[in-house]
Amino acid sequence: MLMFRERRPAYRTIDGWARSVLLEAGAIRECEEHGWMQDRTDPHARDRAIEIARETPPHGVSPEAAAVAVAEVLDGIGDTCPECL
């Protein structure tokens, strides 16, 4: 008999969702050589990411909590790759 499993949510954590929002807005980028996330220090992209978070928060998360999660993830990302010279 064919059984259907419930689909997992696209993101397991709010941090993973926040990283995807930051990437989509262009506020962060990935180091091409090492894969570390880097802050692009673009204030307009940061504002877009916060706006996206408020307009489309993940299921069960308030718009304010989503915006705070995006800001916290962005605060934890540096502007240089730790492995690049």
Tab-separated table of C-alpha atoms in Angstrom:
chain	number	residue	atom	x	y	z
A	1	MET	CA	0.000	0.000	0.000
A	2	LEU	CA	1.250	3.472	-0.862
A	3	MET	CA	1.689	5.655	2.205
A	4	PHE	CA	2.048	9.409	2.264
A	5	ARG	CA	4.257	11.101	4.774
A	6	GLU	CA	3.701	14.589	6.011
A	7	ARG	CA	6.077	17.016	4.322
A	8	ARG	CA	8.702	18.685	6.437
A	9	PRO	CA	8.656	22.443	6.631
A	10	ALA	CA	11.007	24.059	4.143
A	11	TYR	CA	13.100	25.465	7.007
A	12	ARG	CA	13.815	23.650	10.216
A	13	THR	CA	14.896	26.739	12.159
A	14	ILE	CA	14.084	30.415	12.123
A	15	ASP	CA	17.805	31.106	11.576
A	16	GLY	CA	17.793	29.079	8.363
A	17	TRP	CA	14.770	31.010	7.161
A	18	ALA	CA	16.429	34.328	8.093
A	19	ARG	CA	19.595	33.395	6.144
A	20	SER	CA	17.517	32.656	3.059
A	21	VAL	CA	15.758	36.024	3.368
A	22	LEU	CA	19.107	37.800	3.680
A	23	LEU	CA	20.459	35.974	0.620
A	24	GLU	CA	17.310	36.782	-1.367
A	25	ALA	CA	17.547	40.470	-0.471
A	26	GLY	CA	21.242	40.593	-1.320
A	27	ALA	CA	22.300	41.596	2.195
A	28	ILE	CA	24.746	38.692	2.478
A	29	ARG	CA	26.732	36.613	0.029
A	30	GLU	CA	28.639	33.364	0.137
A	31	CYS	CA	32.437	33.259	-0.150
A	32	GLU	CA	33.014	31.565	-3.493
A	33	GLU	CA	36.065	29.679	-2.280
A	34	HIS	CA	35.137	28.626	1.266
A	35	GLY	CA	31.356	28.937	1.560
A	36	TRP	CA	31.266	31.320	4.542
A	37	MET	CA	28.490	33.915	4.580
A	38	GLN	CA	29.645	37.524	4.342
A	39	ASP	CA	27.782	40.734	5.124
A	40	ARG	CA	27.687	42.920	2.014
A	41	THR	CA	27.236	46.063	4.193
A	42	ASP	CA	24.490	47.332	1.907
A	43	PRO	CA	21.993	49.325	4.013
A	44	HIS	CA	19.311	49.144	1.317
A	45	ALA	CA	19.574	45.354	1.148
A	46	ARG	CA	19.307	45.163	4.935
A	47	ASP	CA	16.151	47.265	4.836
A	48	ARG	CA	14.710	45.043	2.090
A	49	ALA	CA	15.450	41.932	4.161
A	50	ILE	CA	13.686	43.374	7.209
A	51	GLU	CA	10.736	44.390	5.027
A	52	ILE	CA	10.503	40.908	3.481
A	53	ALA	CA	10.622	39.362	6.960
A	54	ARG	CA	7.762	41.552	8.174
A	55	GLU	CA	5.625	40.973	5.080
A	56	THR	CA	6.107	37.201	4.788
A	57	PRO	CA	7.098	35.658	8.126
A	58	PRO	CA	7.209	31.865	8.405
A	59	HIS	CA	4.115	30.065	9.646
A	60	GLY	CA	3.582	30.589	13.364
A	61	VAL	CA	6.012	33.516	13.713
A	62	SER	CA	4.916	37.104	14.213
A	63	PRO	CA	6.187	39.782	11.801
A	64	GLU	CA	8.125	41.466	14.610
A	65	ALA	CA	9.805	38.212	15.675
A	66	ALA	CA	10.727	37.474	12.049
A	67	ALA	CA	12.331	40.906	11.663
A	68	VAL	CA	14.265	40.436	14.911
A	69	ALA	CA	15.479	37.006	13.742
A	70	VAL	CA	16.776	38.504	10.485
A	71	ALA	CA	18.571	41.281	12.380
A	72	GLU	CA	20.135	38.796	14.820
A	73	VAL	CA	21.406	36.532	12.050
A	74	LEU	CA	22.839	39.529	10.213
A	75	ASP	CA	24.595	40.706	13.384
A	76	GLY	CA	26.313	37.315	13.623
A	77	ILE	CA	27.774	37.468	10.103
A	78	GLY	CA	31.061	39.257	9.469
A	79	ASP	CA	32.059	41.162	6.360
A	80	THR	CA	35.111	39.024	5.626
A	81	CYS	CA	35.685	35.321	5.190
A	82	PRO	CA	37.699	33.916	8.116
A	83	GLU	CA	39.603	31.572	5.783
A	84	CYS	CA	40.540	34.105	3.084
A	85	LEU	CA	43.814	35.999	3.481
